[in-house]
Short mmCIF file of C-alpha atoms in Angstrom, two decimals:
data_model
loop_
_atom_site.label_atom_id
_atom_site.label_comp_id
_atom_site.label_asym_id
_atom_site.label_seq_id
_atom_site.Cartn_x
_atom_site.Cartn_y
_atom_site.Cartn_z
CA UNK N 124 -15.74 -31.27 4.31
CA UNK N 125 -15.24 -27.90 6.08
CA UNK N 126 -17.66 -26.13 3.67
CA UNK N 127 -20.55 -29.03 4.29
CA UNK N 128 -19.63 -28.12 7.93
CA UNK N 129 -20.47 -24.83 7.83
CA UNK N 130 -23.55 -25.07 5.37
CA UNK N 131 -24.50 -27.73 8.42
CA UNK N 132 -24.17 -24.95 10.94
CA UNK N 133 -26.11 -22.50 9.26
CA UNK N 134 -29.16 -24.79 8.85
CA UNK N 135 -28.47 -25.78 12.52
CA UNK N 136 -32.14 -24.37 13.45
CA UNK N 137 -34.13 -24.75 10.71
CA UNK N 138 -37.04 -27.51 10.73
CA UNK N 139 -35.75 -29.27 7.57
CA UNK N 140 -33.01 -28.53 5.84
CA UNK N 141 -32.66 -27.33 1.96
CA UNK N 142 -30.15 -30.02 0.47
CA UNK N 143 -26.71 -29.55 2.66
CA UNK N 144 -25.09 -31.98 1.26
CA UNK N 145 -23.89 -32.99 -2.12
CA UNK N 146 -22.21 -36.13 -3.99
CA UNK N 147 -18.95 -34.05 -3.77
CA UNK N 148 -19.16 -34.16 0.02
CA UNK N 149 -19.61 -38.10 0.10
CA UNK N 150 -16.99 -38.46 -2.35
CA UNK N 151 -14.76 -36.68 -0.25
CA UNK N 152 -15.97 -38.97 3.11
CA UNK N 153 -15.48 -41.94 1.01
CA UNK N 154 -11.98 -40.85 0.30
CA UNK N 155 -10.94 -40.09 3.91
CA UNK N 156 -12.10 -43.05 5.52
CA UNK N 157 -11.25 -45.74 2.98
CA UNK N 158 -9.85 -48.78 4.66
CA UNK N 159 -10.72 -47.23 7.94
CA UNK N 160 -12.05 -49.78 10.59
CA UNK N 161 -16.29 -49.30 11.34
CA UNK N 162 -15.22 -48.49 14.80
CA UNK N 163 -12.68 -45.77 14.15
CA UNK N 164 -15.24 -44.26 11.53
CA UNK N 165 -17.83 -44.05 14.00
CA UNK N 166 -15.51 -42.41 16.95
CA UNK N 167 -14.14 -39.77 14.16
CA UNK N 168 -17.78 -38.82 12.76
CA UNK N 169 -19.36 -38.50 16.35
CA UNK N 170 -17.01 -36.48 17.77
CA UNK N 171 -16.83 -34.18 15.07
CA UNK N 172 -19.25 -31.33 13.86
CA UNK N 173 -19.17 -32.27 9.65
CA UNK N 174 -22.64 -34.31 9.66
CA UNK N 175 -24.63 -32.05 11.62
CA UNK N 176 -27.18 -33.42 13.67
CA UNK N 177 -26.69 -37.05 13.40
CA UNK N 178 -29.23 -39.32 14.52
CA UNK N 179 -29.05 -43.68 14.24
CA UNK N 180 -31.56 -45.22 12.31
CA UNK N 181 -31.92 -48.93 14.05
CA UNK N 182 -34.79 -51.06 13.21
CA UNK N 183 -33.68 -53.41 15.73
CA UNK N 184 -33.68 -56.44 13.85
CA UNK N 185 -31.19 -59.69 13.97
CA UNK N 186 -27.85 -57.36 13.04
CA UNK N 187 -28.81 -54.34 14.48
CA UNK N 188 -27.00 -54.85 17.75
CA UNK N 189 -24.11 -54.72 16.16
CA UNK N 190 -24.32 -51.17 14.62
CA UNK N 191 -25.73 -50.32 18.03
CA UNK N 192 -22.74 -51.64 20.04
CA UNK N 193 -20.28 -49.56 17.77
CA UNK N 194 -22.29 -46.42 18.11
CA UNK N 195 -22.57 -46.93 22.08
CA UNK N 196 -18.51 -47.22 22.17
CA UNK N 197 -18.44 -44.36 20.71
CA UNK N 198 -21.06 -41.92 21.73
CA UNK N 199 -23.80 -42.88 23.96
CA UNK N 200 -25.55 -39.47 23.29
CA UNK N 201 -26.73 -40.28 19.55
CA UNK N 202 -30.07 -39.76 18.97
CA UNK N 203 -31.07 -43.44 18.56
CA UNK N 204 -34.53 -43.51 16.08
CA UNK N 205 -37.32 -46.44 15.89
CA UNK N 206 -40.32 -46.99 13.48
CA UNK N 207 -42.32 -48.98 15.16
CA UNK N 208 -44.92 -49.68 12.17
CA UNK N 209 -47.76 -51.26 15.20
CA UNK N 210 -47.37 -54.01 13.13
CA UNK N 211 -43.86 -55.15 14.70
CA UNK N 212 -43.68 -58.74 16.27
CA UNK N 213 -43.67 -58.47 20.13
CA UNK N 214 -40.20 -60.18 20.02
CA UNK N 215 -38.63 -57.18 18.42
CA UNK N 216 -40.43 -54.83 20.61
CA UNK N 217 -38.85 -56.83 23.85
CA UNK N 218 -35.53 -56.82 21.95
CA UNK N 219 -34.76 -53.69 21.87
CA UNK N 220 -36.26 -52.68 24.84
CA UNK N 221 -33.20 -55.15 25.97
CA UNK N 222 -30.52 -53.88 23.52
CA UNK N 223 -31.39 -49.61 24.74
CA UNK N 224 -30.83 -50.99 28.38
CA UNK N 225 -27.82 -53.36 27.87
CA UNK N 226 -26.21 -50.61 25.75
CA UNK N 227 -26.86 -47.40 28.00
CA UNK N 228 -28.35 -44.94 25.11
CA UNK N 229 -29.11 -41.34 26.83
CA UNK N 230 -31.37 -40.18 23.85
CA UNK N 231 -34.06 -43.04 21.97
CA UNK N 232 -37.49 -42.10 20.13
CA UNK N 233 -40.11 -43.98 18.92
CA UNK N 234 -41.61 -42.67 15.57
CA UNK N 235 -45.18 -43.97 15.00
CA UNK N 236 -47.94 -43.64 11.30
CA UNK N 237 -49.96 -40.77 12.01
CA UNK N 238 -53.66 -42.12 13.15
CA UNK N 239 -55.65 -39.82 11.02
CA UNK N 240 -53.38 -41.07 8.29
CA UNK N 241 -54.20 -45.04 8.90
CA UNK N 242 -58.19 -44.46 9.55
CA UNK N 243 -58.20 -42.70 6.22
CA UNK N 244 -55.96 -45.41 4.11
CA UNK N 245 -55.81 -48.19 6.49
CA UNK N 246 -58.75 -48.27 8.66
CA UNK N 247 -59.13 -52.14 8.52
CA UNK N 248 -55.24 -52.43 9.24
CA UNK N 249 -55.06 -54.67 6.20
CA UNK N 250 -53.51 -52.94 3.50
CA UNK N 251 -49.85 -54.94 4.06
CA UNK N 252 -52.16 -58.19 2.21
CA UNK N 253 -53.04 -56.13 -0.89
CA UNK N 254 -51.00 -52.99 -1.59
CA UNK N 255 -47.75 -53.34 0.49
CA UNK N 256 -45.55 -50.62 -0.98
CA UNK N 257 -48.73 -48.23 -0.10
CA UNK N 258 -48.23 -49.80 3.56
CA UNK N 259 -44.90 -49.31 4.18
CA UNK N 260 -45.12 -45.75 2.82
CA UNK N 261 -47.73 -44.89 6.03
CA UNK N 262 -46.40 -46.76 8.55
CA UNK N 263 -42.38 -46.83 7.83
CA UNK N 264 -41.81 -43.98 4.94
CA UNK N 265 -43.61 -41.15 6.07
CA UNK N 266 -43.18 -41.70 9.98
CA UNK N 267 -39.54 -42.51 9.33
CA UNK N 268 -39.13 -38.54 7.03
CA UNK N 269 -40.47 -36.99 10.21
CA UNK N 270 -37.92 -38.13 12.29
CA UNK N 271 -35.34 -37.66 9.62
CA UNK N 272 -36.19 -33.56 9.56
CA UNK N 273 -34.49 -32.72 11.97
CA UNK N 274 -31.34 -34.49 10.94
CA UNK N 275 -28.97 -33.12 8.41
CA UNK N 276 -27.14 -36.67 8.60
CA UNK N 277 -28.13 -40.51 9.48
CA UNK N 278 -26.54 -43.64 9.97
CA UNK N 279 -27.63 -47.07 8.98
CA UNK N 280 -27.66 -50.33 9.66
CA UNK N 281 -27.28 -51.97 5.87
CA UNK N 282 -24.73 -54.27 4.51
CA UNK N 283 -24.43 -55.33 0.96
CA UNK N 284 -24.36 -58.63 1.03
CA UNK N 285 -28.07 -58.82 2.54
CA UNK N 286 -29.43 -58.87 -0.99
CA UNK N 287 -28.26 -57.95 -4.35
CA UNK N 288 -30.41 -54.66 -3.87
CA UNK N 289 -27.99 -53.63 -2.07
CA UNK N 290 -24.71 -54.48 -3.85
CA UNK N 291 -21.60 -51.88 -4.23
CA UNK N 292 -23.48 -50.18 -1.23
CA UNK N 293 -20.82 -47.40 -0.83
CA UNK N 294 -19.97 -46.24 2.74
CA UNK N 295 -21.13 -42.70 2.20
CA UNK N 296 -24.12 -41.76 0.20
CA UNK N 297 -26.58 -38.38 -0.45
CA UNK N 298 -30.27 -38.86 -0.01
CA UNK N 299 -32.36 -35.75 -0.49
CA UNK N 300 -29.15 -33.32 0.90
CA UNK N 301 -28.89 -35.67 3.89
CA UNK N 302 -25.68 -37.45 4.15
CA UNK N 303 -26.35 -41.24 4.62
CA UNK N 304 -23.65 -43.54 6.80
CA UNK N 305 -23.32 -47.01 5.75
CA UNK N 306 -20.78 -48.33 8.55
CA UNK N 307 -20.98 -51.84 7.95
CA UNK N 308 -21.40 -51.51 4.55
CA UNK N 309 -18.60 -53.68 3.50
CA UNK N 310 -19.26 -56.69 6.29
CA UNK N 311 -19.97 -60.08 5.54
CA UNK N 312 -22.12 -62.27 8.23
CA UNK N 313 -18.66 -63.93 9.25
CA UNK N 314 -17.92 -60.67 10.48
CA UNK N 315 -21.08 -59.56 12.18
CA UNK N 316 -20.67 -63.24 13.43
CA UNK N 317 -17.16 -62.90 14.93
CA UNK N 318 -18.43 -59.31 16.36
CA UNK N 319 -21.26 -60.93 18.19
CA UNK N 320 -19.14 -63.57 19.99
CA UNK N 321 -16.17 -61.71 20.40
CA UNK N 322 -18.66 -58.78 22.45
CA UNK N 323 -21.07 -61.82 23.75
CA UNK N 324 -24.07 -59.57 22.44
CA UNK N 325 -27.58 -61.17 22.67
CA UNK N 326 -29.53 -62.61 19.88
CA UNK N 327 -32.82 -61.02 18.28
CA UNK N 328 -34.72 -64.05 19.68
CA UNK N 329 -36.52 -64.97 16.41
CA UNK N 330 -33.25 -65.31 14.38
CA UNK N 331 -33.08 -68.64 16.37
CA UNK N 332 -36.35 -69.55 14.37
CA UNK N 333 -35.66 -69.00 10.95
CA UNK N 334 -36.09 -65.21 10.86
CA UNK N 335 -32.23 -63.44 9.53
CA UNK N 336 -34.52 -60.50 8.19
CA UNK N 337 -37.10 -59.41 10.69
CA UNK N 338 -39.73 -56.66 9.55
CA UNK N 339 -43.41 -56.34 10.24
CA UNK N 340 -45.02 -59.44 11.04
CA UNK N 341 -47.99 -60.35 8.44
CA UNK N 342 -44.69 -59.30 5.60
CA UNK N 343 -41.99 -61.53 6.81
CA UNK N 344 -41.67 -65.28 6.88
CA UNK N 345 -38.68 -67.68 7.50
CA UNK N 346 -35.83 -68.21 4.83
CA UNK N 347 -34.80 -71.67 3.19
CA UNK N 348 -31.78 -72.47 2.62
CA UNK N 349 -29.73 -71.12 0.13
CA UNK N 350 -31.96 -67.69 -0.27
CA UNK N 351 -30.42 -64.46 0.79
CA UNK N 352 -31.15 -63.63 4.26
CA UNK N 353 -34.17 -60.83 3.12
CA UNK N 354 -36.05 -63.47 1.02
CA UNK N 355 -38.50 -64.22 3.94
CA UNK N 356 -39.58 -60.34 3.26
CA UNK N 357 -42.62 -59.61 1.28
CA UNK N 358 -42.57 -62.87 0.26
CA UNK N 359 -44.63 -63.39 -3.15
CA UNK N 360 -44.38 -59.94 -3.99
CA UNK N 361 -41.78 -57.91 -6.55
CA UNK N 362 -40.48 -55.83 -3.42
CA UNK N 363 -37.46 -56.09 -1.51
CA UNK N 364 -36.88 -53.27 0.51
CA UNK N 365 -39.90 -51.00 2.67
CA UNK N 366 -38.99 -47.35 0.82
CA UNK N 367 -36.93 -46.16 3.92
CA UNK N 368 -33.70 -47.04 1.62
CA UNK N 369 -34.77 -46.67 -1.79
CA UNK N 370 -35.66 -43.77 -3.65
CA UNK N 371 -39.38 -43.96 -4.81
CA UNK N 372 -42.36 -46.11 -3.60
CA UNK N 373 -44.78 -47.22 -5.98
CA UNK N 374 -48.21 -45.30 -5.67
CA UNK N 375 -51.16 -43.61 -7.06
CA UNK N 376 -53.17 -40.33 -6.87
CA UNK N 377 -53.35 -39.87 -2.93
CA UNK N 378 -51.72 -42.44 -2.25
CA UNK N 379 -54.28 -45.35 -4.00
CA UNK N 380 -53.36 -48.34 -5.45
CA UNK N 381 -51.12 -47.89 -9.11
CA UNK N 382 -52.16 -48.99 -12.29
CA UNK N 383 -51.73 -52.85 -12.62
CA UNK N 384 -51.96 -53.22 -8.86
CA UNK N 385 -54.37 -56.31 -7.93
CA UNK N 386 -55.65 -57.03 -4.34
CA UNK N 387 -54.01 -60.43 -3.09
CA UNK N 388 -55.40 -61.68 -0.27
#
């Protein structure tokens, strides 16, 4: 930990780091703070100097509060980051304009697709109904890496029980030298649900409706019962996650559709 400490401080004022981080250094996290209440974790990292500049990754969805709350208990100061895709349903735009205020945060930025990008791959603002892996790597992957450069660490939101993509998701992991927090990791909804009565936090307003995963709005519908709470995402397509969380997006020579990629509209 003290050595990925002091690589940290030496890449302190570069534009994007060189990997910092390695597997040994989550290991070693994963180690320390095993059994180790989200709460605790989150006081101990942010008030320490191993992760570098941290930043909070929120997409401010039914659960995100949550993540938020613990964060705000423990430092108000985090940089808190938002992709907002301009595809986003009003109600989650409203939301966490609420959640920022209710929770006090010093330090929040809004991340946006670059417009030259979109008029030259998404001019019609349309590309979600035929090629959405190529959509979510304009408007969530590549805004979302810009933020990330100027963090050597992040924390997120995910839980493993949100879909078996996400099973075994360990507490600390290394993406591209960047250490990755998973705080909740390990919670089940009975948990998030005892955390949101026991702090009387409000409600992402379309969870109410059917909504337990909210992303962009032409991509997500409501769940039935029984499905795991992301099935309402992409809905009808092999894809369960935007690219934000998983290694490689699907895509072509600058950035076209793949082989054996059909329009669907």
């Amino acid at each position: 930990m003290a050595e990925a400490a002091r690589r940290t401080d030496r890449n302190v004022d570069r534009i994007d780091t060189a990997p910092a981080f390695t597997q040994a250094d989550a290991d070693a996290l994963s180690a320390r703070f095993e059994g180790v209440a989200a709460d605790e974790l989150l006081r101990t990292l942010l008030h320490e100097d191993g992760l570098g500049r941290v930043g909070v990754v929120s997409s401010f969805g039914t659960e995100a509060v949550v993540l938020l709350h613990l964060v705000a208990r423990a430092n108000k100061d985090v940089p808190i980051i938002f992709v907002d895709t301009l595809k986003m349903f009003d109600e989650t735009l409203k939301y966490r304009e609420q959640v920022i205020a209710l929770l006090g945060f010093t330090n929040t930025s809004v991340v946006r697709p670059d417009p030259d990008v979109l008029k030259a791959k998404d001019e019609t603002g349309m590309r979600w109904s035929y090629d959405p892996d190529g959509c979510c790597e304009i408007r969530k992957v590549e805004p979302m890496n810009r933020a990330k450069a100027s963090l050597d660490s992040w924390i997120s939101g995910r839980k493993a029980f949100q879909s078996h993509t996400r099973q075994n998701l360990p507490r600390f992991e290394v993406e591209k030298g960047r250490m990755k927090v998973n705080p909740l990791g390990d919670w089940t909804k009975e948990d998030l649900d005892a955390y949101f009565e026991e702090h009387d936090l409000p409600r992402h307003p379309m969870e109410a409706m059917g909504y337990p995963s909210v992303g962009c709005s032409p991509c997500t519908s409501t769940v039935l019962p029984g499905e795991d709470s992301r099935a309402g995402r992409w809905r009808g397509w092999d894809k369960t996650e935007c690219g934000i969380h998983s290694t490689t997006v699907p895509k072509g020579e600058g950035g076209d559709l793949p082989p054996g990629y059909e329009p669907f509209l």
